[in-house]
CSV table of C-alpha atoms in Angstrom, one decimal:
chain,number,residue,atom,x,y,z
V,19,MET,CA,-5.9,59.0,-18.9
V,20,ASN,CA,-9.5,57.9,-19.4
V,21,GLN,CA,-11.9,60.9,-19.5
V,22,ALA,CA,-14.5,59.3,-21.8
V,23,ASN,CA,-16.5,58.0,-18.9
V,24,GLU,CA,-18.6,60.0,-16.5
V,25,TYR,CA,-17.3,59.3,-13.0
V,26,LYS,CA,-20.2,59.7,-10.7
V,27,THR,CA,-18.6,58.2,-7.5
V,28,PHE,CA,-15.4,59.3,-5.9
V,29,ILE,CA,-13.8,57.3,-3.1
V,30,TYR,CA,-10.9,58.6,-1.1
V,31,THR,CA,-8.6,56.6,1.1
V,32,ALA,CA,-5.4,57.7,2.8
V,33,LEU,CA,-3.5,54.4,2.6
V,34,PRO,CA,-3.0,51.8,-0.1
V,35,CYS,CA,-4.1,49.0,2.3
V,36,GLU,CA,-7.4,50.8,2.9
V,37,ALA,CA,-8.0,50.9,-0.9
V,38,LYS,CA,-6.9,47.4,-1.7
V,39,PRO,CA,-10.2,45.5,-1.0
V,40,LEU,CA,-12.2,48.2,-2.7
V,41,VAL,CA,-10.0,48.1,-5.8
V,42,ALA,CA,-10.5,44.3,-5.9
V,43,HIS,CA,-14.3,44.4,-5.2
V,44,PHE,CA,-15.2,47.1,-7.7
V,45,LYS,CA,-12.7,45.8,-10.3
V,46,LEU,CA,-10.9,49.1,-10.6
V,47,LYS,CA,-7.8,49.5,-12.8
V,48,LYS,CA,-4.9,51.8,-12.0
V,49,ASP,CA,-4.6,54.9,-14.3
V,50,THR,CA,-0.9,54.9,-15.0
V,51,ALA,CA,-1.0,58.3,-16.6
V,52,VAL,CA,-1.7,59.9,-13.2
V,53,GLU,CA,1.5,60.3,-11.3
V,54,PRO,CA,1.0,62.5,-8.2
V,55,PHE,CA,-1.5,60.0,-6.7
V,56,ALA,CA,-2.5,56.4,-7.2
V,57,VAL,CA,-5.9,56.6,-9.0
V,58,TYR,CA,-8.1,53.5,-9.8
V,59,LEU,CA,-11.0,53.6,-12.2
V,60,ASN,CA,-13.9,51.6,-13.6
V,61,ARG,CA,-16.8,52.9,-15.7
V,62,ASP,CA,-18.2,55.3,-13.1
V,63,ILE,CA,-16.0,55.0,-10.0
V,64,CYS,CA,-12.8,56.9,-9.3
V,65,LEU,CA,-10.8,55.8,-6.2
V,66,THR,CA,-7.8,57.9,-5.1
V,67,VAL,CA,-5.1,57.0,-2.6
V,68,THR,CA,-4.1,60.4,-1.2
V,69,GLY,CA,-1.5,59.6,1.4
V,70,PRO,CA,-1.9,60.3,5.1
V,71,GLY,CA,-2.7,63.7,6.6
V,72,LYS,CA,-5.0,66.6,5.9
V,73,SER,CA,-2.8,68.3,3.3
V,74,ALA,CA,-2.5,65.1,1.3
V,75,MET,CA,-6.2,64.4,1.4
V,76,SER,CA,-7.1,68.0,0.3
V,77,ALA,CA,-4.6,67.8,-2.6
V,78,GLY,CA,-5.8,64.4,-3.7
V,79,ILE,CA,-9.4,65.6,-3.9
V,80,ALA,CA,-8.7,68.8,-5.7
V,81,TYR,CA,-6.4,67.0,-8.2
V,82,THR,CA,-8.8,64.2,-9.1
V,83,GLN,CA,-11.8,66.5,-9.2
V,84,ALA,CA,-10.0,68.8,-11.7
V,85,LEU,CA,-9.1,65.8,-13.8
V,86,PHE,CA,-12.2,63.5,-13.6
V,87,ALA,CA,-15.2,65.5,-12.4
V,88,SER,CA,-17.9,65.3,-15.1
V,89,VAL,CA,-21.2,65.4,-13.2
V,90,GLU,CA,-22.7,68.3,-11.2
V,91,HIS,CA,-23.2,66.4,-8.0
V,92,PRO,CA,-20.7,63.5,-7.5
V,93,VAL,CA,-21.0,61.0,-4.7
V,94,MET,CA,-17.9,61.5,-2.5
V,95,LEU,CA,-16.9,59.0,0.2
V,96,ASN,CA,-14.0,58.8,2.5
V,97,VAL,CA,-13.2,55.2,3.7
V,98,GLY,CA,-10.5,54.5,6.2
V,99,ILE,CA,-9.4,53.4,9.7
V,100,ALA,CA,-9.8,55.3,13.0
V,101,GLY,CA,-8.8,54.8,16.6
V,102,HIS,CA,-11.0,54.9,19.7
V,103,LYS,CA,-10.6,54.6,23.4
V,104,ASP,CA,-12.6,51.4,23.8
V,105,ARG,CA,-14.5,50.6,20.7
V,106,ASP,CA,-13.9,47.0,19.5
V,107,LEU,CA,-11.6,46.5,16.6
V,108,GLY,CA,-13.4,46.1,13.3
V,109,MET,CA,-16.5,48.1,14.2
V,110,LEU,CA,-17.8,50.3,11.4
V,111,PHE,CA,-19.2,53.8,11.9
V,112,LEU,CA,-20.8,56.3,9.6
V,113,ILE,CA,-19.6,59.7,10.9
V,114,ASP,CA,-22.2,62.3,11.9
V,115,LYS,CA,-19.9,64.9,13.3
V,116,ILE,CA,-16.3,65.8,12.4
V,117,ILE,CA,-14.2,67.9,14.8
V,118,ASP,CA,-11.0,69.5,13.5
V,119,LEU,CA,-8.7,69.4,16.6
V,120,ASP,CA,-6.3,72.0,15.1
V,121,SER,CA,-8.8,74.6,13.9
V,122,GLY,CA,-11.7,73.9,16.3
V,123,ARG,CA,-14.2,73.8,13.4
V,124,ASN,CA,-17.0,71.3,13.4
V,125,HIS,CA,-18.7,69.7,10.4
V,126,TYR,CA,-22.0,67.8,10.4
V,127,PRO,CA,-22.4,65.4,7.4
V,128,SER,CA,-26.1,65.2,6.4
V,129,LEU,CA,-27.2,61.7,7.1
V,130,VAL,CA,-30.2,61.5,4.8
V,131,CYS,CA,-29.4,58.0,3.7
V,132,HIS,CA,-30.2,54.9,5.8
V,133,PRO,CA,-27.0,54.3,7.7
V,134,PRO,CA,-25.5,50.8,7.0
V,135,CYS,CA,-24.0,50.8,10.5
V,136,ALA,CA,-23.9,52.7,13.8
V,137,THR,CA,-23.0,56.5,13.7
V,138,ASP,CA,-20.5,58.3,15.8
V,139,SER,CA,-18.4,61.5,16.0
V,140,LEU,CA,-14.8,61.7,14.9
V,141,GLN,CA,-11.9,64.0,15.7
V,142,THR,CA,-9.2,64.8,13.1
V,143,ALA,CA,-5.7,65.8,14.2
V,144,SER,CA,-2.5,66.5,12.4
V,145,ILE,CA,-0.5,64.1,14.4
V,146,PRO,CA,-1.5,60.6,15.6
V,147,GLN,CA,-3.5,60.6,18.9
V,148,VAL,CA,-1.9,57.8,21.0
V,149,GLN,CA,-3.3,58.7,24.4
V,150,TYR,CA,-6.9,57.4,23.7
V,151,ASP,CA,-8.3,60.0,26.1
V,152,GLN,CA,-11.1,61.4,23.9
V,153,PRO,CA,-14.7,60.1,23.6
V,154,HIS,CA,-14.5,60.4,19.8
V,155,LEU,CA,-13.1,58.3,17.0
V,156,CYS,CA,-9.7,59.7,15.9
V,157,ASP,CA,-8.1,60.0,12.4
V,158,MET,CA,-5.9,62.4,10.4
V,159,GLU,CA,-7.9,63.2,7.3
V,160,ALA,CA,-11.7,63.4,7.7
V,161,SER,CA,-12.0,67.1,8.4
V,162,ALA,CA,-9.9,68.0,5.3
V,163,PHE,CA,-11.9,65.5,3.2
V,164,TYR,CA,-15.2,67.1,4.2
V,165,GLU,CA,-14.0,70.7,3.8
V,166,THR,CA,-12.5,70.1,0.4
V,167,ALA,CA,-15.3,67.8,-0.9
V,168,ALA,CA,-17.9,70.4,0.0
V,169,ARG,CA,-16.4,72.6,-2.8
V,170,PHE,CA,-17.3,70.0,-5.4
V,171,SER,CA,-20.6,68.4,-4.3
V,172,CYS,CA,-23.5,68.9,-1.9
V,173,GLY,CA,-23.4,67.9,1.7
V,174,GLU,CA,-25.9,65.0,1.4
V,175,LEU,CA,-23.5,63.3,-1.0
V,176,ILE,CA,-20.4,63.6,1.1
V,177,GLN,CA,-19.9,60.9,3.8
V,178,CYS,CA,-17.2,59.3,5.9
V,179,LEU,CA,-17.0,55.6,6.9
V,180,LYS,CA,-14.5,54.6,9.5
V,181,VAL,CA,-13.4,51.1,10.8
V,182,ILE,CA,-11.9,50.9,14.2
V,183,SER,CA,-8.3,49.7,13.9
V,184,ASP,CA,-6.8,50.5,17.3
V,185,ASN,CA,-7.7,51.2,20.9
V,186,GLN,CA,-6.2,51.3,24.3
V,187,GLN,CA,-5.7,47.5,24.4
V,188,THR,CA,-4.4,47.3,20.8
V,189,PRO,CA,-2.6,50.6,20.1
V,190,ALA,CA,-1.8,52.1,16.7
V,191,GLU,CA,1.8,51.0,16.6
V,192,ASN,CA,0.6,47.4,16.3
V,193,ILE,CA,-1.3,48.0,13.1
V,194,GLU,CA,-0.2,46.0,10.0
V,195,PRO,CA,-1.3,46.7,6.4
V,196,LYS,CA,-2.8,43.2,5.9
V,197,GLN,CA,-4.9,43.7,9.0
V,198,VAL,CA,-6.2,47.0,7.7
V,199,SER,CA,-7.1,45.5,4.4
V,200,ALA,CA,-9.0,42.7,6.2
V,201,LEU,CA,-10.9,45.2,8.4
V,202,ILE,CA,-12.0,47.1,5.3
V,203,ALA,CA,-12.8,44.0,3.3
V,204,ALA,CA,-15.2,42.8,6.0
V,205,HIS,CA,-17.4,45.8,5.5
V,206,VAL,CA,-17.4,45.9,1.7
V,207,PRO,CA,-21.2,45.0,1.6
V,208,ALA,CA,-22.0,47.9,3.9
V,209,ILE,CA,-19.8,50.3,1.8
V,210,GLU,CA,-21.5,49.1,-1.4
V,211,ALA,CA,-25.0,49.6,0.2
V,212,LEU,CA,-24.2,53.2,1.2
V,213,LEU,CA,-22.8,54.0,-2.2
V,214,ALA,CA,-26.0,52.7,-3.8
V,215,GLU,CA,-28.2,54.9,-1.6
V,216,MET,CA,-26.0,57.9,-2.3
V,217,ALA,CA,-26.1,57.3,-6.0
V,218,ALA,CA,-29.9,57.1,-5.9
V,219,LEU,CA,-30.0,60.3,-3.9
V,220,ALA,CA,-27.7,62.0,-6.5
V,221,LYS,CA,-30.2,61.1,-9.3
V,222,LEU,CA,-32.9,62.9,-7.4
V,223,ILE,CA,-30.7,66.0,-6.8
V,224,THR,CA,-29.2,66.2,-10.2
V,225,PRO,CA,-31.5,67.7,-12.9
V,226,PRO,CA,-32.1,65.6,-16.1
V,227,GLU,CA,-29.4,65.9,-18.8
V,228,PRO,CA,-30.4,68.7,-21.1
V,229,ARG,CA,-31.2,68.2,-24.8
V,230,LEU,CA,-28.2,68.5,-27.1
V,231,PHE,CA,-25.7,67.7,-24.4
V,232,LYS,CA,-24.6,64.4,-25.7
V,233,GLN,CA,-24.6,65.6,-29.3
V,234,LEU,CA,-22.3,68.6,-28.5
V,235,VAL,CA,-20.0,66.4,-26.3
V,236,GLN,CA,-19.5,64.0,-29.3
V,237,GLN,CA,-19.1,66.9,-31.8
V,238,TYR,CA,-16.6,69.0,-29.8
V,239,HIS,CA,-13.9,68.4,-27.2
V,240,PHE,CA,-14.8,69.5,-23.7
V,241,THR,CA,-12.7,69.0,-20.6
V,242,ALA,CA,-14.4,67.5,-17.5
V,243,SER,CA,-15.0,71.0,-16.0
V,244,GLU,CA,-16.2,72.3,-19.3
V,245,ARG,CA,-18.8,69.6,-19.5
V,246,VAL,CA,-20.3,70.8,-16.3
V,247,GLN,CA,-20.4,74.3,-17.6
V,248,LEU,CA,-22.0,73.1,-20.8
V,249,LYS,CA,-24.7,71.3,-18.9
V,250,ASN,CA,-25.4,74.4,-16.7
V,251,LEU,CA,-25.6,76.7,-19.8
V,252,LEU,CA,-28.0,74.3,-21.7
V,253,CYS,CA,-30.2,74.0,-18.6
V,254,ARG,CA,-30.4,77.8,-18.4
V,255,TRP,CA,-31.1,78.1,-22.1
V,256,ASP,CA,-34.0,75.6,-21.8
V,257,VAL,CA,-35.6,77.4,-18.9
V,258,LEU,CA,-35.3,80.9,-20.4
V,259,THR,CA,-36.4,79.9,-24.0
V,260,ASP,CA,-39.0,77.3,-23.1
V,261,HIS,CA,-36.8,74.6,-24.7
V,262,ARG,CA,-36.3,76.4,-28.0
V,263,GLU,CA,-33.6,74.9,-30.2
V,264,PRO,CA,-30.5,77.1,-30.2
V,265,ALA,CA,-29.4,78.2,-33.7
V,266,PHE,CA,-25.7,77.4,-33.6
V,267,ASP,CA,-23.5,79.1,-36.1
V,268,GLU,CA,-21.1,76.2,-36.5
V,269,SER,CA,-18.8,78.0,-38.8
V,270,GLY,CA,-17.2,79.9,-35.8
V,271,LEU,CA,-17.3,76.9,-33.4
V,272,LYS,CA,-14.1,74.9,-33.5
V,273,ARG,CA,-13.6,73.8,-29.9
V,274,GLY,CA,-15.7,73.2,-26.8
V,275,LYS,CA,-14.5,76.6,-25.5
V,276,ASP,CA,-16.1,78.3,-28.5
V,277,VAL,CA,-19.4,76.6,-27.9
V,278,LEU,CA,-19.4,77.7,-24.2
V,279,ARG,CA,-18.5,81.2,-25.2
V,280,TRP,CA,-21.3,81.4,-27.8
V,281,LEU,CA,-23.9,79.9,-25.4
V,282,ASP,CA,-23.0,82.2,-22.6
V,283,GLN,CA,-23.4,85.2,-24.9
V,284,GLN,CA,-26.8,84.0,-26.2
V,285,VAL,CA,-28.1,83.3,-22.7
V,286,SER,CA,-26.9,86.7,-21.5
V,287,GLN,CA,-28.9,88.4,-24.2
V,288,ILE,CA,-32.2,86.8,-23.4
V,289,ASP,CA,-34.7,89.1,-21.8
V,290,PHE,CA,-36.8,87.7,-19.0
V,291,CYS,CA,-38.9,88.8,-16.2
V,292,LEU,CA,-40.1,87.2,-12.9
């Protein structure tokens, strides 16, 4: 399992055929040490195939964030297929409203990036919608993606892209995996453009890396979540001490957990006033 890299972009698909063209384009390699889900990696992208349905999507996000999250505000993108009453097959949409048909909850992704395509609303249901009697796009994962991703990043960096795969004239039972891969592959340039804009936005949102961060990460072992804690503690230290160098007592620091405990104690003892 490769945790040496900082994965800044997380892509989630429900189906292997949705992931296939993205794996090829971004030159991702499968992490064979991860068993519950198919995970593909390069230097800064982590793509997870979760399986269909809301529960699978939520589990896939939580699992890979626990393993690979290493930045405070990761880019998180759901790419997949959706049905619609009369939209043409192959049309790409950036989702501006997600309706959970089961719970009735609505979500509104923040579209602060320049959309690479048209926008539309989407309805998520636990079972396939085969009647095509709704004005929205339909899928089985987006609401769970958005709700779960919101626990790990900010709304501006959480987006859904959907390609129309079926409609009244060409219903869902006719969908073939090769067709799905071809539909996604046709929009790889738009997907890449959106990811680039989201990455640029993430740099504006994320504070600069604090001093000593790289040094401490090289000196001690930190898990992915511990690196995030370390960065937050060092940022607090810099603000409260006007960037004074912390006087580490290295004799008592053997692991990353020891460093975090020491820093937390030091920060808690600092007197400050507003």
